[in-house]
Amino acid sequence: MSVPASLDEAIVADAASPLHPYRARFDLPEGVIYLDGNSLGALPSQTVAQTADVVTRQWGQRLIRSWNEADWIGAPQRVGAKIADLVGADPRSVIVADSTSVNLFKLLVAALRAQPGRTEILTEPGNFPTDLHVAEGVAAMLPGVTVRTVDAGAVMEAIGPETAVVMLTHVHYKHGARHDMLAVSAAARAAGALSLWDLSHSVGAVPVALDRDGADMAVGCGYKYLNGGPGAPAFLYVRDTVQARVTSPIAGWMGHAEPFAFGDGYVPAPGVARFLAGTPSVIAMLALESGVDLFREAPRDALFARGADLFDLFAARMAALLPAIPCVTPSDAAARGSHIAFRHPDAFAIMQAVIDRGVIGDYRAPDILRFGLTPLYVGLADVWRAVDMLADIMATGAWRDPRFSVRGLVT
Ligand SMILES: *Cc1c(COP(=O)(O)O)cnc(C)c1O
């Protein structure tokens, strides 16, 4: 698609999009342009009814019977299988559990223990903080283990005989650049290391093919592009051929081969279910399932193509109206995710001023303005209006109002 040349053209193109009907499937507030679905996805309307049913009927009326009747017990695998479809994985290789941070911990420890004699976690500086912190924590816990960071472009050559696991975030949370999963996973394998991918900014944003691209392990987030709700459970993937070699450091009963045999000794479940730990947060998991179900209805190719169109329009209008605010996200669609980031020293105050006018993006320290482009509920006209708004805020200096420099706990 060529980029629309006017707001009217953008409105016409939106109405013609196969994604257009999906916007009405979300409860979005009037007058808000929501460009932060990469941080907290919007609320699918069906999740309201679905969650009410889970709480009032499944829990309230059916009580403990729902573990079997409503298959609460099977939810980690059932929802995992649905997510597997979105990340190009065998349905038996993904489960939903815990948070992304906890899943990273479990898989990092498992990877290191499966690779005796190898002591290095290789990653990149500037990775999402929790990924680096969890890696440091694992290194502090396991004798001899170290974390080495090398720049994104140097990762492949840096993989060596010491490397146990290469842990990378597929799409960078800040600038949005995407790693070549196929090439890095192959380089890791050739050097005898495992690859572990964080898909938090990839799942639902760009095509992912874990099985095809040779990834060994992955984790990802449920509350961003999957619209699972604040703090939604995360998912994890372990390649089928790797599953039997790895065990979870949290040997909980839900990951036991026979949880309801209530035996004293721990026997890991066959397959990826061994990475379950304790009782899942059922209400949250079923809210995530509702978001994933909605996502799976949408035509996938059209979705990713539209994400790319939203990006191209955003980039083109910024270059035309605000050339002094550089885009830091790669322009090649295959080399990025589905958010767009710009650099400005006053990014924090500018973003507060934009949010004050109903265009919700976010700020990432120290100087990044970030906008999530979620094609299920964001259209070209939204992007058009958002850039107009930003241009007005810059032209009038509205962002200089001191109230826009007051920082909350969450940015
Ligand atoms: C959002 C995100 C997380 C979130 O981790 P939580 O444990 O859910 O807080 C982790 N890693 C990356 C790369 C993310 O983008």
Coordinates of C-alpha atoms and ligand atoms in Angstrom, one line a residue:
M1 CA 0.0 0.0 0.0
S2 CA 1.2 3.5 -0.6
V3 CA 1.0 5.9 2.3
P4 CA -2.3 8.0 2.3
A5 CA -1.8 11.6 1.3
S6 CA -4.5 13.1 3.5
L7 CA -6.6 12.4 6.5
D8 CA -9.6 11.7 4.3
E9 CA -7.6 9.1 2.3
A10 CA -6.5 7.5 5.6
I11 CA -10.1 7.2 6.7
V12 CA -11.2 5.6 3.4
A13 CA -8.3 3.2 3.6
D14 CA -9.2 2.2 7.2
A15 CA -12.8 1.5 6.2
A16 CA -11.6 -0.8 3.5
S17 CA -9.2 -2.8 5.6
P18 CA -10.1 -6.4 6.6
L19 CA -8.9 -5.4 10.1
H20 CA -11.5 -2.6 10.4
P21 CA -14.2 -4.8 12.1
Y22 CA -11.9 -5.7 14.9
R23 CA -11.7 -2.2 16.3
A24 CA -15.3 -2.4 17.5
R25 CA -14.3 -5.6 19.4
F26 CA -12.4 -3.5 21.9
D27 CA -13.7 -1.3 24.7
L28 CA -11.7 1.7 24.0
P29 CA -12.5 5.1 25.6
E30 CA -14.0 7.8 23.4
G31 CA -11.6 10.4 22.3
V32 CA -8.4 8.4 23.0
I33 CA -5.9 7.3 20.4
Y34 CA -4.3 4.4 22.0
L35 CA -0.7 3.9 20.9
D36 CA 0.6 2.0 23.9
G37 CA -0.8 -1.5 23.2
N38 CA 2.8 -2.7 23.1
S39 CA 3.0 -2.0 26.8
L40 CA -0.6 -2.8 27.9
G41 CA -2.9 -4.1 25.3
A42 CA -6.5 -2.8 25.1
L43 CA -9.5 -4.6 26.6
P44 CA -11.4 -6.9 24.2
S45 CA -15.1 -6.5 24.8
Q46 CA -15.6 -10.3 25.0
T47 CA -13.1 -10.4 27.9
V48 CA -15.6 -8.4 30.0
A49 CA -18.3 -11.1 29.7
Q50 CA -15.8 -14.0 29.7
T51 CA -14.3 -12.8 33.0
A52 CA -17.7 -12.2 34.5
D53 CA -18.6 -15.8 33.7
V54 CA -15.4 -17.1 35.1
V55 CA -15.9 -15.3 38.4
T56 CA -19.6 -15.5 38.9
R57 CA -20.5 -18.9 37.4
Q58 CA -17.4 -21.0 37.2
W59 CA -16.0 -19.9 40.5
G60 CA -19.1 -18.6 42.3
Q61 CA -21.5 -21.4 41.5
R62 CA -19.5 -24.3 40.3
L63 CA -16.7 -23.8 42.9
I64 CA -14.0 -26.5 42.9
R65 CA -15.8 -28.5 40.3
S66 CA -14.6 -26.1 37.6
W67 CA -11.1 -27.5 37.7
N68 CA -12.5 -30.4 35.8
E69 CA -15.8 -29.1 34.4
A70 CA -14.3 -25.9 32.9
D71 CA -10.9 -27.5 32.4
W72 CA -9.1 -25.0 34.5
I73 CA -6.5 -27.6 35.1
G74 CA -5.8 -27.8 31.3
A75 CA -5.6 -24.1 30.8
P76 CA -1.8 -23.7 30.8
Q77 CA -1.5 -26.2 28.0
R78 CA -4.7 -25.2 26.2
V79 CA -3.8 -21.5 26.1
G80 CA -0.2 -22.4 25.4
A81 CA -1.3 -24.3 22.3
K82 CA -3.2 -21.3 21.0
I83 CA -0.2 -19.1 21.5
A84 CA 2.0 -21.7 19.8
D85 CA 0.1 -21.1 16.6
L86 CA 1.1 -17.4 16.8
V87 CA 4.8 -18.1 17.2
G88 CA 5.2 -21.0 14.8
A89 CA 5.6 -23.7 17.4
D90 CA 4.3 -27.2 17.9
P91 CA 1.2 -26.9 20.1
R92 CA 2.8 -29.3 22.6
S93 CA 5.9 -27.1 23.1
V94 CA 4.3 -24.0 24.7
I95 CA 2.7 -23.5 28.1
V96 CA 1.3 -20.4 29.8
A97 CA 2.7 -19.8 33.3
D98 CA 4.0 -17.2 35.7
S99 CA 5.5 -14.0 34.4
T100 CA 8.1 -13.4 31.7
S101 CA 10.7 -12.8 34.4
V102 CA 10.0 -16.0 36.2
N103 CA 9.9 -18.0 32.9
L104 CA 13.3 -16.5 32.0
F105 CA 14.7 -17.6 35.3
K106 CA 13.4 -21.2 34.9
L107 CA 14.7 -21.5 31.3
L108 CA 18.1 -19.9 31.9
V109 CA 18.8 -22.2 34.9
A110 CA 17.6 -25.2 32.9
A111 CA 19.8 -24.2 29.9
L112 CA 22.9 -23.8 32.1
R113 CA 22.3 -27.1 33.9
A114 CA 21.8 -28.9 30.6
Q115 CA 25.2 -27.6 29.3
P116 CA 27.7 -28.8 31.9
G117 CA 31.1 -27.2 31.4
R118 CA 29.6 -24.1 29.7
T119 CA 29.3 -21.1 32.0
E120 CA 28.4 -18.1 30.0
I121 CA 25.0 -16.4 29.4
L122 CA 25.5 -14.3 26.3
T123 CA 23.2 -11.3 25.7
E124 CA 23.3 -7.7 24.6
P125 CA 23.6 -4.5 26.7
G126 CA 20.5 -2.4 26.8
N127 CA 18.3 -5.5 26.7
F128 CA 15.0 -5.1 28.7
P129 CA 16.1 -4.6 32.3
T130 CA 14.4 -7.7 33.7
D131 CA 16.1 -9.9 31.3
L132 CA 19.5 -8.6 32.3
H133 CA 18.6 -8.6 36.0
V134 CA 17.4 -12.2 35.9
A135 CA 20.5 -13.3 34.1
E136 CA 22.7 -11.6 36.7
G137 CA 20.7 -13.3 39.4
V138 CA 21.1 -16.7 37.8
A139 CA 24.9 -16.1 37.5
A140 CA 25.1 -15.1 41.2
M141 CA 23.3 -18.4 42.1
L142 CA 25.2 -20.9 39.9
P143 CA 28.9 -21.4 40.5
G144 CA 31.2 -20.0 37.8
V145 CA 28.4 -18.6 35.6
T146 CA 28.9 -15.2 34.1
V147 CA 26.8 -12.8 32.0
R148 CA 28.6 -11.4 28.9
T149 CA 27.0 -8.5 27.0
V150 CA 28.1 -7.7 23.4
D151 CA 26.5 -5.3 20.9
A152 CA 23.7 -6.7 18.9
G153 CA 25.7 -6.9 15.7
A154 CA 28.5 -8.8 17.4
V155 CA 26.5 -11.5 19.1
M156 CA 27.0 -14.2 16.5
E157 CA 30.8 -14.0 16.4
A158 CA 30.9 -13.8 20.2
I159 CA 29.3 -17.2 20.7
G160 CA 32.1 -19.5 21.9
P161 CA 33.0 -22.8 23.7
E162 CA 32.1 -21.2 27.0
T163 CA 28.6 -20.1 25.9
A164 CA 25.8 -22.1 27.4
V165 CA 22.9 -20.0 26.2
V166 CA 22.4 -17.0 24.0
M167 CA 19.6 -15.0 25.4
L168 CA 18.2 -12.2 23.3
T169 CA 15.0 -10.2 23.0
H170 CA 13.8 -10.7 19.4
V171 CA 12.4 -7.2 19.0
H172 CA 14.1 -4.6 21.1
Y173 CA 11.6 -3.0 23.6
K174 CA 13.0 0.5 23.0
H175 CA 14.2 1.1 19.5
G176 CA 12.3 -1.8 18.0
A177 CA 15.1 -3.5 16.0
R178 CA 14.6 -7.2 15.3
H179 CA 17.3 -9.9 15.5
D180 CA 17.6 -12.5 12.8
M181 CA 16.3 -15.5 14.8
L182 CA 17.3 -18.0 12.1
A183 CA 20.9 -16.9 11.8
V184 CA 21.5 -16.4 15.5
S185 CA 19.9 -19.7 16.5
A186 CA 21.9 -21.5 13.9
A187 CA 25.1 -19.9 15.1
A188 CA 24.3 -20.8 18.7
R189 CA 23.6 -24.4 17.7
A190 CA 26.8 -24.7 15.6
A191 CA 28.8 -23.6 18.6
G192 CA 27.0 -26.0 20.9
A193 CA 25.0 -23.4 22.7
L194 CA 21.3 -23.1 23.3
S195 CA 19.3 -20.1 22.1
L196 CA 16.6 -18.4 24.3
W197 CA 14.4 -15.7 22.8
D198 CA 12.3 -13.2 24.6
L199 CA 9.2 -12.6 22.3
S200 CA 7.5 -9.9 24.5
H201 CA 7.6 -7.4 21.6
S202 CA 7.2 -10.0 18.9
V203 CA 4.2 -12.2 19.6
G204 CA 1.2 -10.6 17.9
A205 CA 3.4 -7.9 16.4
V206 CA 5.4 -9.7 13.7
P207 CA 5.5 -13.2 12.2
V208 CA 7.5 -15.6 14.4
A209 CA 8.5 -19.1 13.4
L210 CA 10.2 -20.7 16.4
D211 CA 10.3 -24.3 15.1
R212 CA 11.3 -23.3 11.6
D213 CA 14.0 -20.8 12.7
G214 CA 15.7 -23.2 15.1
A215 CA 15.0 -21.5 18.4
D216 CA 15.6 -23.8 21.4
M217 CA 13.7 -21.8 24.0
A218 CA 11.5 -18.7 24.2
V219 CA 9.4 -16.7 26.6
G220 CA 6.9 -14.0 26.0
C221 CA 4.4 -11.6 27.5
G222 CA 0.6 -11.9 27.6
Y223 CA -0.4 -8.4 28.4
K224 CA 1.1 -6.6 25.4
Y225 CA 0.0 -7.5 21.8
L226 CA -2.1 -10.4 23.1
N227 CA -4.4 -8.1 25.1
G228 CA -4.4 -10.5 28.1
G229 CA -4.9 -7.8 30.7
P230 CA -2.5 -6.1 33.2
G231 CA -0.1 -8.7 34.6
A232 CA -1.5 -11.4 32.4
P233 CA 0.5 -14.7 32.7
A234 CA 3.4 -15.2 30.3
F235 CA 4.3 -18.1 28.1
L236 CA 7.3 -20.3 27.5
Y237 CA 8.5 -22.5 24.7
V238 CA 10.9 -25.4 24.7
R239 CA 11.7 -27.1 21.4
D240 CA 10.5 -30.7 21.4
T241 CA 14.0 -32.1 20.9
V242 CA 15.3 -30.1 23.9
Q243 CA 12.4 -30.8 26.4
A244 CA 13.8 -34.1 27.8
R245 CA 17.2 -32.6 28.4
V246 CA 16.0 -29.7 30.7
T247 CA 14.3 -29.5 34.0
S248 CA 12.8 -26.6 35.9
P249 CA 14.6 -25.2 39.0
I250 CA 11.2 -24.6 40.5
A251 CA 10.2 -28.2 41.0
G252 CA 6.6 -27.5 41.8
W253 CA 3.7 -30.0 41.9
M254 CA 2.0 -28.6 38.8
G255 CA 5.1 -29.6 36.8
H256 CA 5.1 -33.1 38.3
A257 CA 4.3 -36.1 36.1
E258 CA 1.4 -37.0 38.4
P259 CA 0.4 -34.0 40.5
F260 CA -2.6 -35.7 42.0
A261 CA -0.8 -38.9 43.0
F262 CA 0.5 -36.7 45.9
G263 CA 3.8 -38.6 46.2
D264 CA 6.8 -37.3 48.1
G265 CA 9.3 -37.6 45.3
Y266 CA 9.5 -35.2 42.4
V267 CA 9.2 -36.7 38.9
P268 CA 9.1 -34.1 36.1
A269 CA 6.2 -34.2 33.7
P270 CA 7.1 -35.4 30.2
G271 CA 7.3 -32.5 27.8
V272 CA 7.1 -28.8 28.4
A273 CA 4.6 -29.1 31.3
R274 CA 7.5 -29.8 33.6
F275 CA 8.1 -26.0 33.6
L276 CA 4.8 -25.4 35.4
A277 CA 5.4 -24.6 39.0
G278 CA 2.4 -23.8 41.2
T279 CA -1.4 -23.4 40.8
P280 CA -2.0 -21.0 37.9
S281 CA -3.9 -17.7 38.3
V282 CA -7.0 -19.0 36.6
I283 CA -9.0 -15.7 36.3
A284 CA -6.0 -14.0 34.7
M285 CA -5.2 -17.0 32.5
L286 CA -8.7 -17.2 31.1
A287 CA -8.7 -13.4 30.5
L288 CA -5.6 -14.0 28.4
E289 CA -7.3 -16.8 26.6
S290 CA -10.1 -14.5 25.6
G291 CA -7.5 -12.0 24.2
V292 CA -5.7 -14.7 22.3
D293 CA -8.9 -16.1 20.9
L294 CA -9.8 -12.7 19.5
F295 CA -6.3 -12.3 18.1
R296 CA -6.5 -15.7 16.4
E297 CA -9.7 -14.7 14.5
A298 CA -8.0 -11.9 12.7
P299 CA -6.4 -12.5 9.2
R300 CA -2.7 -12.8 10.2
D301 CA -1.1 -11.6 6.9
A302 CA -3.4 -8.6 6.7
L303 CA -2.6 -7.8 10.3
F304 CA 1.2 -7.7 9.8
A305 CA 0.9 -5.9 6.5
R306 CA -1.2 -3.3 8.2
G307 CA 1.2 -2.9 11.1
A308 CA 3.8 -2.1 8.4
D309 CA 1.5 0.5 6.8
L310 CA 0.9 2.2 10.1
F311 CA 4.6 2.4 10.6
D312 CA 5.3 3.8 7.1
L313 CA 2.7 6.5 7.6
F314 CA 4.0 7.4 11.0
A315 CA 7.6 7.6 9.8
A316 CA 6.6 9.6 6.6
R317 CA 4.5 12.2 8.4
M318 CA 7.1 12.7 11.2
A319 CA 9.8 13.2 8.5
A320 CA 7.6 15.7 6.8
L321 CA 6.3 17.6 9.9
L322 CA 9.0 17.1 12.5
P323 CA 12.3 16.3 10.7
A324 CA 14.3 17.4 13.8
I325 CA 12.9 14.5 15.8
P326 CA 14.7 11.4 14.4
C327 CA 13.2 8.0 14.1
V328 CA 15.5 5.4 15.8
T329 CA 13.6 2.3 14.5
P330 CA 14.8 0.5 11.4
S331 CA 12.7 1.4 8.4
D332 CA 12.9 -2.1 6.8
A333 CA 9.8 -4.0 8.0
A334 CA 11.7 -7.3 8.3
A335 CA 14.2 -5.7 10.6
R336 CA 11.9 -4.3 13.2
G337 CA 8.8 -4.9 15.4
S338 CA 5.5 -3.1 15.4
H339 CA 6.3 0.0 17.4
I340 CA 8.0 3.2 16.3
A341 CA 10.4 5.2 18.5
F342 CA 11.8 8.7 18.2
R343 CA 14.6 10.4 20.1
H344 CA 14.3 13.8 21.7
P345 CA 16.1 15.1 24.9
D346 CA 12.7 16.3 26.3
A347 CA 10.9 13.1 25.4
F348 CA 9.4 12.8 28.9
A349 CA 7.6 16.1 28.9
I350 CA 6.6 15.9 25.3
M351 CA 5.0 12.5 25.9
Q352 CA 3.1 13.8 28.9
A353 CA 1.8 16.7 26.8
V354 CA 0.7 14.3 24.0
I355 CA -1.0 12.0 26.5
D356 CA -2.8 15.0 28.0
R357 CA -4.5 15.5 24.6
G358 CA -5.6 11.9 24.4
V359 CA -2.9 10.4 22.3
I360 CA -1.4 7.7 24.6
G361 CA 2.1 6.5 23.8
D362 CA 4.9 6.1 26.3
Y363 CA 8.3 7.4 27.3
R364 CA 11.4 5.2 27.7
A365 CA 14.3 6.6 29.6
P366 CA 16.4 8.5 28.8
D367 CA 15.1 10.1 25.6
I368 CA 12.7 7.9 23.7
L369 CA 9.1 8.6 22.6
R370 CA 7.5 5.3 21.8
F371 CA 4.3 4.5 20.0
G372 CA 2.8 1.0 19.7
L373 CA 1.1 0.2 16.4
T374 CA -1.4 -2.5 17.1
P375 CA -3.4 -3.0 13.9
L376 CA -6.3 -4.8 15.6
Y377 CA -7.5 -1.4 17.0
V378 CA -5.3 1.3 15.6
G379 CA -5.9 2.7 12.1
L380 CA -4.2 5.0 9.6
A381 CA -6.4 7.9 10.7
D382 CA -5.3 7.5 14.3
V383 CA -1.7 7.8 13.2
W384 CA -2.4 10.8 11.0
R385 CA -4.1 12.6 13.9
A386 CA -1.4 11.6 16.4
V387 CA 1.4 13.1 14.3
D388 CA -0.7 16.2 13.9
M389 CA -1.1 16.5 17.6
L390 CA 2.6 16.0 18.2
A391 CA 3.4 18.6 15.6
D392 CA 1.1 21.1 17.3
I393 CA 2.6 20.4 20.7
M394 CA 6.1 21.1 19.3
A395 CA 5.0 24.2 17.3
T396 CA 3.3 25.8 20.2
G397 CA 5.8 24.6 22.8
A398 CA 2.8 23.3 24.9
W399 CA 5.1 20.6 26.3
R400 CA 7.1 23.2 28.2
D401 CA 4.2 23.6 30.8
P402 CA 5.9 22.5 34.1
R403 CA 3.1 20.1 34.9
F404 CA 4.3 17.9 32.1
S405 CA 7.7 17.4 33.9
V406 CA 6.2 15.8 37.0
R407 CA 7.0 12.0 37.0
G408 CA 4.8 9.3 38.2
L409 CA 6.1 5.9 39.4
V410 CA 5.2 4.2 36.1
T411 CA 6.4 5.8 32.9
Ligands
LIG1 C1 7.5 -6.5 28.8 C2 8.7 -7.3 28.9 C3 9.0 -8.1 29.9 C4 8.0 -8.1 31.1 O1 8.4 -9.0 32.1 P1 7.4 -9.2 33.3 O2 8.0 -10.3 34.1 O3 6.0 -9.5 32.8 O4 7.3 -8.0 34.1 C5 10.2 -8.8 29.9 N1 11.0 -8.8 28.9 C6 10.8 -7.9 27.8 C7 11.7 -7.9 26.7 C8 9.6 -7.2 27.8 O5 9.4 -6.4 26.8

